[in-house]
Coordinates of C-alpha atoms (C1' of nucleotides) in Angstrom, one line a residue:
Chain A
M289 CA -0.2 49.7 -37.3
E290 CA 3.5 50.0 -37.1
N291 CA 5.6 50.7 -34.1
V292 CA 4.2 52.8 -32.2
R293 CA 6.3 55.4 -30.3
V294 CA 4.7 58.9 -28.8
R295 CA 6.5 61.7 -26.3
F296 CA 5.6 64.3 -24.5
A297 CA 7.7 67.2 -24.7
P298 CA 7.5 69.7 -21.4
S299 CA 10.1 72.2 -21.3
P300 CA 10.6 72.6 -17.3
T301 CA 9.6 76.9 -16.7
G302 CA 7.6 76.2 -14.3
A303 CA 4.5 74.0 -12.9
L304 CA 2.7 71.6 -15.6
H305 CA -0.4 73.0 -16.1
I306 CA -3.9 70.8 -16.8
G307 CA -3.1 71.5 -20.5
G308 CA -0.1 70.0 -20.3
V309 CA -1.5 67.0 -18.1
R310 CA -4.1 66.5 -21.1
T311 CA -1.2 66.6 -24.4
A312 CA 0.8 63.8 -21.7
L313 CA -2.8 62.2 -21.0
F314 CA -3.7 62.0 -25.0
N315 CA -0.3 60.8 -25.7
Y316 CA -0.2 58.7 -23.3
L317 CA -3.6 56.9 -24.4
F318 CA -2.5 56.4 -28.1
A319 CA 0.4 54.6 -27.3
R320 CA -1.3 52.1 -24.3
K321 CA -4.1 51.5 -27.2
N322 CA -1.6 51.3 -29.9
R323 CA 1.0 49.2 -27.5
G324 CA 2.8 50.8 -28.3
T325 CA 6.2 53.5 -26.0
F326 CA 5.0 56.7 -24.0
I327 CA 8.2 58.7 -24.5
L328 CA 9.2 62.2 -21.8
R329 CA 11.9 64.1 -23.1
I330 CA 12.6 67.2 -20.8
E331 CA 12.6 70.1 -23.1
D332 CA 15.1 72.6 -22.0
T333 CA 16.6 74.5 -24.5
D334 CA 16.1 77.8 -23.5
Q335 CA 18.5 78.6 -20.4
N336 CA 16.7 82.6 -19.4
R337 CA 13.7 80.0 -18.9
F338 CA 15.1 77.4 -17.2
V339 CA 13.5 77.2 -13.0
D340 CA 14.5 75.0 -10.8
G341 CA 12.4 72.3 -9.5
A342 CA 9.9 72.6 -12.2
E343 CA 11.4 69.2 -13.6
S344 CA 10.8 67.1 -10.9
Y345 CA 7.4 69.2 -10.5
I346 CA 6.5 67.8 -13.7
K347 CA 7.8 64.4 -13.0
E348 CA 5.5 64.1 -9.8
A349 CA 2.7 65.1 -11.5
L350 CA 3.1 63.1 -14.3
N351 CA 3.1 60.0 -11.3
W352 CA 0.3 60.7 -9.2
C353 CA -2.1 61.0 -12.6
G354 CA -0.3 58.0 -13.0
L355 CA 0.6 58.7 -16.5
I356 CA 4.0 56.4 -16.2
P357 CA 6.6 56.9 -18.7
D358 CA 8.6 54.4 -20.6
E359 CA 11.2 55.8 -21.6
S360 CA 12.4 58.9 -19.5
S361 CA 16.2 60.4 -18.3
E362 CA 14.8 58.2 -14.6
I363 CA 13.8 55.2 -16.6
G364 CA 16.5 54.9 -19.3
G365 CA 15.8 53.4 -22.8
D366 CA 17.5 52.8 -25.7
Y367 CA 17.1 57.0 -27.6
G368 CA 18.6 58.6 -24.7
P369 CA 19.6 61.0 -23.5
Y370 CA 15.6 62.3 -22.6
K371 CA 17.3 65.4 -21.6
Q372 CA 17.6 67.6 -24.8
S373 CA 20.2 70.1 -22.8
E374 CA 22.4 66.7 -23.0
R375 CA 22.3 66.5 -27.5
K376 CA 23.4 70.4 -27.6
E377 CA 26.3 67.8 -29.9
I378 CA 24.0 66.6 -31.8
Y379 CA 21.9 69.1 -32.7
Q380 CA 25.6 71.0 -33.7
Q381 CA 25.8 67.5 -36.3
H382 CA 23.1 67.8 -38.1
V383 CA 22.7 71.3 -38.2
Q384 CA 26.0 71.3 -39.9
H385 CA 24.3 68.7 -42.5
L386 CA 21.9 71.5 -43.0
L387 CA 24.3 74.4 -43.6
D388 CA 26.5 72.2 -46.0
S389 CA 24.0 71.4 -47.7
D390 CA 22.6 75.0 -48.7
H391 CA 19.5 74.6 -46.6
A392 CA 20.3 77.4 -43.8
Y393 CA 22.8 79.9 -43.2
Y394 CA 24.5 82.4 -40.3
A395 CA 23.2 85.6 -39.6
F396 CA 25.0 88.0 -37.5
D397 CA 22.4 90.2 -37.6
T398 CA 22.5 91.8 -33.8
P399 CA 18.5 92.2 -32.5
E400 CA 18.9 95.7 -32.3
E401 CA 18.9 95.0 -36.3
L402 CA 16.2 92.8 -35.9
D403 CA 14.2 95.4 -34.4
E404 CA 15.7 98.0 -36.9
M405 CA 14.4 95.9 -40.2
R406 CA 10.9 94.8 -38.5
E407 CA 10.1 98.8 -38.2
K408 CA 11.3 99.9 -41.2
L409 CA 8.9 97.0 -43.3
K410 CA 6.4 98.2 -40.7
E411 CA 6.6 101.4 -42.1
T412 CA 6.6 100.6 -45.2
K413 CA 3.3 98.7 -44.9
A414 CA 4.8 95.1 -45.7
T415 CA 2.3 92.7 -45.2
N416 CA 4.4 91.1 -42.8
Q417 CA 7.3 92.0 -41.3
Q418 CA 9.5 88.6 -41.1
Y419 CA 13.2 87.9 -41.1
N420 CA 12.1 85.5 -44.4
S421 CA 13.5 84.9 -48.7
V422 CA 13.2 88.0 -49.8
T423 CA 14.9 90.3 -46.6
R424 CA 17.6 88.4 -45.9
M425 CA 19.0 89.8 -48.9
S426 CA 19.2 92.4 -46.8
M427 CA 20.3 91.4 -43.9
K428 CA 24.0 90.1 -42.0
N429 CA 24.5 87.1 -43.0
S430 CA 26.2 84.2 -44.3
L431 CA 24.5 84.8 -48.0
T432 CA 24.8 88.2 -48.2
L433 CA 28.2 88.5 -47.5
S434 CA 31.3 87.0 -48.7
V435 CA 33.4 84.0 -47.1
E436 CA 35.8 85.9 -45.9
E437 CA 33.5 88.6 -44.2
V438 CA 32.0 85.1 -42.6
E439 CA 35.2 83.5 -41.0
E440 CA 36.3 86.9 -39.9
H441 CA 33.2 87.3 -38.1
I442 CA 33.3 83.7 -36.7
K443 CA 36.7 83.7 -35.9
S444 CA 36.7 87.8 -34.0
R445 CA 33.8 85.6 -31.3
Q446 CA 31.5 87.6 -33.6
P447 CA 27.4 86.3 -32.3
Y448 CA 25.6 85.0 -34.9
V449 CA 22.2 82.2 -35.3
I450 CA 22.2 80.1 -38.0
R451 CA 18.4 80.2 -39.3
M452 CA 16.8 77.9 -41.6
K453 CA 17.1 79.1 -45.4
I454 CA 13.3 78.9 -46.0
P455 CA 12.4 78.3 -50.8
L456 CA 11.4 81.3 -51.7
K457 CA 7.7 80.5 -53.1
E458 CA 6.2 76.5 -52.4
E459 CA 3.8 75.3 -51.3
V460 CA 3.9 73.4 -48.4
R461 CA 1.0 70.7 -47.5
I462 CA 0.6 68.9 -44.3
H463 CA -1.5 66.5 -42.7
D464 CA -2.9 66.7 -39.2
I465 CA -4.7 63.7 -38.0
I466 CA -7.5 65.7 -36.4
R467 CA -8.1 68.2 -39.6
G468 CA -7.1 66.7 -41.8
W469 CA -5.4 68.6 -45.1
I470 CA -3.7 71.5 -44.7
V471 CA -1.5 73.6 -47.6
V472 CA 0.5 76.5 -46.8
H473 CA 3.2 79.3 -48.7
S474 CA 6.5 79.2 -47.8
S475 CA 6.1 82.6 -48.5
T476 CA 4.0 83.4 -45.5
L477 CA 7.1 81.3 -43.7
D478 CA 10.0 83.3 -42.2
D479 CA 13.9 81.8 -41.9
K480 CA 13.3 79.8 -38.4
V481 CA 16.0 80.6 -36.3
L482 CA 17.4 77.1 -35.8
M483 CA 20.5 77.7 -33.4
K484 CA 20.3 80.1 -31.0
S485 CA 24.1 82.3 -30.6
D486 CA 24.6 80.5 -27.0
G487 CA 24.7 77.1 -28.7
F488 CA 21.2 75.6 -28.2
P489 CA 18.8 74.7 -30.5
T490 CA 15.4 75.6 -30.5
Y491 CA 12.3 74.1 -29.7
H492 CA 11.9 73.7 -34.2
L493 CA 15.5 72.2 -34.7
A494 CA 15.8 70.0 -31.9
N495 CA 12.2 68.9 -31.7
I496 CA 13.0 67.5 -35.2
V497 CA 15.6 65.9 -34.8
D498 CA 14.7 64.3 -31.5
D499 CA 11.4 63.0 -32.5
H500 CA 13.8 61.5 -35.8
L501 CA 16.4 60.1 -34.0
M502 CA 13.6 58.5 -30.7
K503 CA 12.0 57.0 -33.7
I504 CA 8.9 58.9 -32.7
T505 CA 5.7 57.8 -35.2
H506 CA 3.3 61.1 -33.7
V507 CA 3.3 64.2 -32.5
I508 CA 0.3 64.5 -30.5
R509 CA 1.0 67.7 -28.9
G510 CA -1.9 70.7 -28.7
E511 CA -3.1 73.1 -31.3
E512 CA -0.4 75.8 -30.8
W513 CA 1.3 74.1 -32.6
L514 CA 0.4 74.2 -36.5
P515 CA 2.1 77.1 -37.8
S516 CA 5.1 76.0 -37.0
V517 CA 3.9 72.3 -38.6
P518 CA 5.2 73.4 -42.0
S519 CA 8.7 74.4 -41.5
H520 CA 9.0 71.7 -40.0
V521 CA 7.9 69.8 -42.7
L522 CA 10.6 71.3 -44.7
L523 CA 13.2 70.2 -41.6
Y524 CA 12.2 66.6 -42.7
R525 CA 13.0 67.6 -46.2
F526 CA 16.4 69.6 -45.6
L527 CA 17.3 66.6 -43.5
G528 CA 16.1 63.6 -45.9
W529 CA 13.8 61.9 -43.4
E530 CA 10.7 63.5 -44.8
D531 CA 9.5 59.5 -45.8
T532 CA 9.0 58.6 -41.8
M533 CA 8.0 61.5 -41.2
P534 CA 5.9 61.6 -38.1
K535 CA 2.1 61.9 -38.2
F536 CA 0.8 65.2 -36.7
A537 CA -2.1 65.7 -34.5
H538 CA -3.0 68.8 -33.0
L539 CA -4.9 68.9 -29.9
P540 CA -7.8 71.8 -29.6
L541 CA -6.8 74.3 -26.6
I542 CA -8.6 74.6 -23.6
L543 CA -10.0 77.8 -23.0
K544 CA -10.3 79.4 -19.6
P545 CA -14.1 79.5 -19.3
D546 CA -15.4 83.1 -20.2
G547 CA -14.2 81.4 -24.1
N548 CA -12.1 84.4 -24.6
G549 CA -8.6 82.4 -24.9
K550 CA -5.5 80.1 -23.4
L551 CA -6.3 78.6 -20.3
S552 CA -3.9 81.0 -18.1
K553 CA -3.2 80.4 -14.1
R554 CA -4.1 84.0 -14.1
A555 CA -7.8 82.6 -15.3
A556 CA -8.2 80.0 -13.3
D557 CA -7.0 81.8 -10.0
K558 CA -10.1 84.5 -11.2
A559 CA -12.3 81.9 -11.7
G560 CA -11.4 80.3 -8.4
F561 CA -9.6 76.5 -9.5
P562 CA -7.1 75.1 -9.6
I563 CA -4.7 75.3 -12.6
F564 CA -1.1 72.3 -11.7
P565 CA -2.1 69.0 -10.5
L566 CA -0.4 69.4 -7.4
N567 CA 0.4 72.8 -5.1
W568 CA 3.7 74.8 -6.6
K569 CA 5.3 77.2 -5.0
D570 CA 7.5 79.4 -7.4
P571 CA 10.1 79.8 -6.5
Q572 CA 11.6 83.4 -7.6
T573 CA 7.9 85.0 -6.5
N574 CA 7.2 82.3 -3.7
D575 CA 4.0 82.3 -4.2
L576 CA 2.4 78.8 -3.5
S577 CA -0.2 78.1 -5.8
Q578 CA -2.6 74.8 -4.6
G579 CA -2.8 72.0 -6.6
F580 CA -6.3 70.1 -7.6
K581 CA -4.6 67.4 -5.3
E582 CA -4.0 70.2 -2.3
E583 CA -7.5 70.4 -3.3
G584 CA -9.0 67.1 -2.7
Y585 CA -9.9 66.3 -6.4
L586 CA -8.7 62.8 -7.0
P587 CA -6.2 61.9 -10.0
E588 CA -9.1 59.3 -11.4
A589 CA -10.8 62.3 -11.5
L590 CA -9.2 64.7 -12.9
I591 CA -8.1 62.8 -15.7
N592 CA -11.3 61.5 -16.3
F593 CA -12.2 65.1 -16.2
L594 CA -9.5 65.7 -19.0
S595 CA -9.9 63.1 -20.8
L596 CA -13.1 63.8 -22.1
L597 CA -11.6 67.7 -23.2
G598 CA -11.9 67.2 -26.5
W599 CA -12.7 63.8 -26.8
N600 CA -15.9 61.2 -26.2
P601 CA -16.2 57.7 -26.6
G602 CA -19.2 57.2 -29.0
T603 CA -20.8 56.0 -26.2
E604 CA -22.2 57.8 -23.6
Q605 CA -20.6 56.1 -21.0
E606 CA -18.8 59.0 -18.8
I607 CA -17.0 57.2 -16.3
F608 CA -14.2 55.4 -17.3
S609 CA -10.5 54.4 -15.5
L610 CA -7.1 54.9 -16.8
K611 CA -7.5 51.9 -17.9
E612 CA -11.2 51.8 -19.5
L613 CA -9.4 55.1 -21.6
E614 CA -6.1 52.8 -22.5
D615 CA -8.8 50.5 -24.4
A616 CA -11.4 53.3 -25.5
F617 CA -8.8 56.4 -26.8
S618 CA -8.9 57.2 -30.9
L619 CA -6.9 60.4 -32.0
E620 CA -10.1 60.1 -35.5
Q621 CA -12.7 60.7 -31.7
V622 CA -10.8 64.1 -30.4
N623 CA -13.0 67.0 -31.7
K624 CA -11.0 70.3 -33.2
A625 CA -12.7 72.6 -32.0
G626 CA -11.6 75.0 -28.4
T627 CA -12.9 73.4 -24.9
K628 CA -13.8 75.8 -22.4
F629 CA -13.2 74.8 -18.6
D630 CA -16.1 73.9 -16.2
I631 CA -14.9 72.8 -12.5
D632 CA -18.6 72.6 -12.5
K633 CA -17.7 69.4 -14.4
I634 CA -14.9 68.5 -12.6
R635 CA -16.5 68.6 -9.0
W636 CA -19.6 66.0 -10.5
F637 CA -16.6 63.8 -11.1
N638 CA -15.2 64.0 -8.1
E639 CA -18.4 63.4 -6.8
Q640 CA -18.4 59.8 -9.0
Y641 CA -15.8 59.1 -7.4
I642 CA -15.6 59.5 -3.3
R643 CA -18.7 57.1 -3.3
S644 CA -16.5 54.8 -5.0
L645 CA -13.9 55.3 -2.4
D646 CA -13.3 53.1 0.1
S647 CA -14.7 54.2 3.3
G648 CA -12.3 52.5 5.8
L649 CA -9.0 55.5 4.1
L650 CA -11.1 58.4 4.2
A651 CA -12.1 57.5 7.7
N652 CA -9.1 57.7 8.4
Q653 CA -8.4 60.7 6.7
L654 CA -11.3 62.6 8.7
I655 CA -9.9 60.8 12.2
A656 CA -6.6 62.8 11.8
N657 CA -8.6 66.1 10.4
L658 CA -10.3 65.8 13.4
E659 CA -7.3 65.2 15.5
K660 CA -6.0 69.1 14.5
I661 CA -9.1 70.5 15.9
G662 CA -9.2 68.1 18.9
H663 CA -11.9 66.4 18.8
V664 CA -11.4 61.9 19.3
C665 CA -12.6 59.7 17.1
E666 CA -12.6 55.6 16.8
K667 CA -12.4 53.7 13.8
E668 CA -15.5 52.2 13.3
S669 CA -17.0 55.7 14.3
A670 CA -15.9 57.0 11.7
V671 CA -17.1 54.7 9.5
A672 CA -19.8 54.9 10.3
I673 CA -20.0 58.5 9.9
V674 CA -18.4 58.3 6.5
E675 CA -21.0 55.6 5.6
L676 CA -23.1 58.5 6.2
L677 CA -22.0 61.5 5.1
K678 CA -20.2 60.2 2.1
D679 CA -22.1 60.9 -1.2
R680 CA -22.9 64.6 0.3
I681 CA -19.7 65.9 -0.1
T682 CA -17.0 67.0 -3.4
F683 CA -14.1 66.7 -1.1
P684 CA -12.9 64.8 0.9
S685 CA -11.9 67.3 3.5
D686 CA -16.2 68.0 2.9
L687 CA -16.2 64.9 6.0
T688 CA -14.5 67.3 9.0
D689 CA -16.8 70.1 8.3
L690 CA -19.9 68.0 8.1
S691 CA -19.0 65.1 11.0
L692 CA -18.8 68.3 13.6
I693 CA -22.9 67.9 14.4
F694 CA -21.1 64.4 16.5
F695 CA -19.2 66.2 18.3
E696 CA -20.4 69.5 19.1
E697 CA -23.1 70.9 21.2
P698 CA -25.5 72.6 17.9
I699 CA -25.6 76.4 19.7
F700 CA -27.7 78.2 16.8
F701 CA -31.0 77.0 16.2
D702 CA -32.5 77.6 12.6
E703 CA -35.1 79.8 13.2
K704 CA -37.2 79.4 10.2
V705 CA -37.7 75.7 11.3
V706 CA -38.4 77.0 14.7
R707 CA -40.8 79.4 14.2
K708 CA -42.4 77.5 12.3
K709 CA -42.7 74.2 13.6
L710 CA -42.6 74.9 17.0
T711 CA -45.4 74.4 18.9
A712 CA -46.0 72.6 21.9
E713 CA -47.4 69.7 20.5
T714 CA -43.9 69.4 18.6
N715 CA -42.4 70.0 22.1
N716 CA -44.2 67.4 23.8
A717 CA -43.7 65.0 21.3
L718 CA -40.0 65.6 21.1
S719 CA -39.5 65.0 24.8
L720 CA -41.1 62.4 25.5
F721 CA -39.8 60.7 22.6
A722 CA -36.5 61.6 24.5
K723 CA -37.6 60.0 27.0
V724 CA -37.7 56.6 24.9
M725 CA -34.2 57.5 24.2
S726 CA -31.9 57.8 27.5
E727 CA -33.5 54.3 28.9
K728 CA -31.6 52.9 25.3
D729 CA -28.0 51.9 25.2
A730 CA -27.0 50.5 21.3
L731 CA -28.9 50.9 19.6
S732 CA -29.3 50.7 14.8
A733 CA -30.9 53.5 12.7
E734 CA -33.5 50.6 11.5
E735 CA -34.6 50.3 15.4
I736 CA -34.4 53.6 16.4
R737 CA -36.6 54.5 13.1
K738 CA -38.7 51.9 15.3
L739 CA -39.1 53.3 18.2
F740 CA -39.5 56.7 17.1
S741 CA -42.0 56.3 15.1
I742 CA -44.2 53.6 17.4
T743 CA -43.3 56.2 20.1
L744 CA -44.6 59.2 17.7
N745 CA -47.7 57.0 16.3
D746 CA -48.3 55.4 20.1
A747 CA -49.0 59.6 21.0
G748 CA -50.5 59.9 18.4
I749 CA -48.8 62.2 17.1
N750 CA -47.9 62.4 13.0
P751 CA -43.6 60.9 13.0
G752 CA -43.5 64.2 9.9
S753 CA -44.4 66.5 11.4
V754 CA -42.2 66.7 13.7
M755 CA -38.5 65.6 11.7
Q756 CA -37.9 68.9 10.6
M757 CA -37.4 69.8 13.8
L758 CA -36.0 66.4 15.7
R759 CA -32.8 67.7 12.8
V760 CA -33.6 71.1 14.2
C761 CA -32.6 69.9 17.9
L762 CA -30.0 67.5 16.6
S763 CA -27.7 69.6 14.5
G764 CA -28.9 73.0 14.2
G765 CA -29.6 73.3 11.0
S766 CA -32.6 72.1 8.3
S767 CA -30.7 69.7 6.4
G768 CA -27.8 67.4 6.7
P769 CA -27.4 63.3 6.6
D770 CA -30.4 60.8 7.7
L771 CA -30.7 61.7 11.4
M772 CA -32.0 57.7 12.3
G773 CA -28.0 57.4 11.4
V774 CA -26.9 60.7 13.3
M775 CA -28.4 58.7 16.0
Q776 CA -27.4 55.9 16.0
I777 CA -24.0 57.0 16.0
L778 CA -24.8 59.7 18.4
T779 CA -26.1 57.0 20.6
P780 CA -29.5 57.1 22.2
K781 CA -28.4 59.1 25.1
K782 CA -26.6 61.5 24.0
S783 CA -29.5 62.2 21.8
S784 CA -31.7 62.5 23.6
E785 CA -29.4 64.6 25.7
R786 CA -28.9 67.0 22.8
I787 CA -32.9 66.7 22.2
L788 CA -34.2 68.1 25.7
H789 CA -31.3 70.7 26.3
S790 CA -32.2 72.3 22.5
L791 CA -35.9 72.2 23.3
D792 CA -34.8 74.1 26.5
Q793 CA -33.5 76.5 24.6
V794 CA -35.6 77.1 22.0
K795 CA -39.1 76.6 24.6
H796 CA -39.6 80.3 24.4
L797 CA -39.9 80.6 20.7
I798 CA -43.2 77.8 21.1
K799 CA -46.2 79.1 19.9
D800 CA -49.4 78.2 20.0
Chain B
rU378 C1' -2.3 93.8 -40.1
rC379 C1' -0.6 88.7 -42.3
rC380 C1' -0.5 83.3 -41.9
rC381 C1' -3.4 79.2 -39.6
rG382 C1' -7.5 76.8 -37.4
rC383 C1' -12.3 76.5 -35.4
rA384 C1' -17.8 76.9 -35.0
rU385 C1' -24.9 71.9 -32.6
rG386 C1' -28.9 74.3 -25.6
rG387 C1' -24.8 78.4 -20.4
rU388 C1' -21.0 74.3 -19.7
rC389 C1' -19.2 68.9 -22.0
rU390 C1' -20.7 66.6 -26.5
rA391 C1' -23.0 62.5 -30.3
rG392 C1' -25.2 62.9 -35.0
rU393 C1' -27.7 62.7 -39.7
rG394 C1' -28.6 64.9 -46.9
rG395 C1' -35.4 63.8 -45.1
rU396 C1' -34.9 62.5 -37.0
rU397 C1' -39.9 65.6 -32.3
rA398 C1' -31.5 66.7 -33.3
rG399 C1' -29.5 62.3 -28.6
rG400 C1' -27.3 62.1 -24.1
rA401 C1' -23.8 64.1 -19.7
rU402 C1' -23.6 68.9 -16.6
rU403 C1' -25.5 73.1 -14.5
rU404 C1' -31.1 75.0 -12.9
rC405 C1' -35.4 74.9 -12.5
rU406 C1' -40.3 71.2 -11.2
rG407 C1' -42.2 66.6 -9.9
rG408 C1' -42.0 61.6 -7.2
rU409 C1' -39.5 59.0 -3.4
rU410 C1' -37.0 59.2 1.3
rU411 C1' -42.5 60.1 6.9
rU412 C1' -36.3 63.7 7.9
rC413 C1' -31.3 65.1 4.3
rA414 C1' -28.9 63.3 0.5
rC415 C1' -29.0 59.6 -3.3
rC416 C1' -32.1 57.9 -6.7
rC417 C1' -36.1 58.6 -10.6
rA418 C1' -39.6 61.6 -14.0
rG419 C1' -40.1 66.1 -16.1
rG420 C1' -39.6 71.0 -17.7
rC421 C1' -36.5 75.3 -18.9
rG422 C1' -32.9 76.1 -23.7
rG423 C1' -29.4 74.4 -29.5
rC424 C1' -27.1 73.3 -35.5
rC425 C1' -23.2 81.8 -36.3
rC426 C1' -25.5 84.8 -41.1
rG427 C1' -25.6 85.3 -46.0
rG428 C1' -26.0 82.6 -50.3
rG429 C1' -25.8 78.5 -53.6
rU430 C1' -26.2 72.6 -55.1
rU431 C1' -30.6 69.4 -54.5
rC432 C1' -37.9 67.5 -53.8
rG433 C1' -35.2 69.1 -48.9
rA434 C1' -29.2 71.7 -45.4
rU435 C1' -27.5 71.7 -39.2
rU436 C1' -24.8 68.3 -42.5
rC437 C1' -21.7 69.4 -48.7
rC438 C1' -19.6 74.1 -51.7
rC439 C1' -18.8 80.1 -51.4
rG440 C1' -19.2 84.1 -48.7
rG441 C1' -19.5 86.8 -44.1
rU442 C1' -19.1 87.5 -39.2
rG443 C1' -17.4 85.4 -34.2
rC444 C1' -13.9 83.2 -31.7
rG445 C1' -9.2 81.1 -30.8
rG446 C1' -4.6 79.8 -32.1
rG447 C1' 0.6 81.4 -33.8
rA448 C1' 3.4 86.0 -36.1
rA449 C1' 10.6 85.8 -30.5
rC450 C1' 18.3 83.6 -30.3
rC451 C1' 10.2 81.3 -25.6
rA452 C1' 8.5 76.8 -26.2

RNA sequence: UCCCGCAUGGUCUAGUGGUUAGGAUUUCUGGUUUUCACCCAGGCGGCCCGGGUUCGAUUCCCGGUGCGGGAACCA
């Protein structure tokens, strides 16, 4: 394949959301797979929607995900600037070319006049209410006004836009790598605004000009762009660039969990999961949105999950590192249907990745978290606790809650278990075991297991029958980590004390 | 309303003109674990509907329905 160049082109109108991350990921993977170049371009042509901090947020988020661009405004590159607000003269130049070749025209209609036109068309039950090849002849533009009038308008600083002159009758064929051929009639297209009255280009113009100038070979983006591709193809043609036009691939959208509509922040809030990679504080409302990172998701899990949203490897492999994805990815394996966001699946991925995380690392986090609530924990026992708990948690922070049994005496005891399991015999057996344990110093879990078994067997009691009660004595609850491991970390002496103390608390419930 | 797209268990998906339609997740059950979890095994559950082509259609074609996207001086 030719020298592949792709771009991720977000606009800094807020935090980058999960759908954007997926688009960035697929661009990145496609670039890596084909030994191409991944470019980050900031599309900040809308001055009204500009949000402070959004651009740096986007960069930080991509960084956290490991999707590092090869070219960007920060990193540089041979095709800059990579920010559209810094490319205004370039667009001006090209729109002039379109004006000169009669593919674009000035339009002086005010927003009120446009509304009026649409209202009128609605009343006449026109099939659509567009500014297009038929309606433009009754509007105020350089097609209907004389050359002198146009000059006069411009000279007197009347606001105007530059619109694209869509041909009346033409079939526009577009090819999409994921969807195949699509045919659209130009009569259904409107005369898109190319240049706004503030002198900034619209997305349509800027994106074509930049993709051409930056030698983009493949445009990979969300399906919401599919309807505007015909206009884009026409633009390439009018600018004389159709031969080198990039190939298109429109990704299926990520939908709300219930499947009705594009995934939105609102929907994510409602369903109780994050939508932004990192925490985001909206500078306008001051609302803080919790990010995937801060919720405890690992970037590897997020990326792995996202990679399988609309793409599949064609094999049954599910766990992929970014590196593996770079080798396995292909646009041909991207499917067409929209994808509902399933929070259970990403939780599962997180669990998988947490298990492969270094215990020392998790232990450090655990120590810090415990310190916040006033518990001191040595590194060595923190590592032991992590080892014991690692495969039972979804988020690293779950460790803190689960490890509380090592630092706090149980206060509540699972009554169901106590009522069912606590007999005089159980009581005696556990007391006996506690006594034996009180005489020991450090023991491994395996040694404790043996000791437990021998002690109970010698007393003629089935060890299995007292297990649940032992758990309640040690932790208060009826489920939790391996008991022998718990006692090892607790130390035999402490375990012994705790068993006796707990028995004392519940002994009034002994049944005969 | 118009334009465009899409349709395999609840969810993510593989796949085929003839298959017991495969995997993952979720959930349930059993096994293992003298405890809990992991793990292992199993169960429930699916080709949107109608027509056509065909010996045979989930697969190809047409229509319908449903769902999604778009219809800005937003991207």
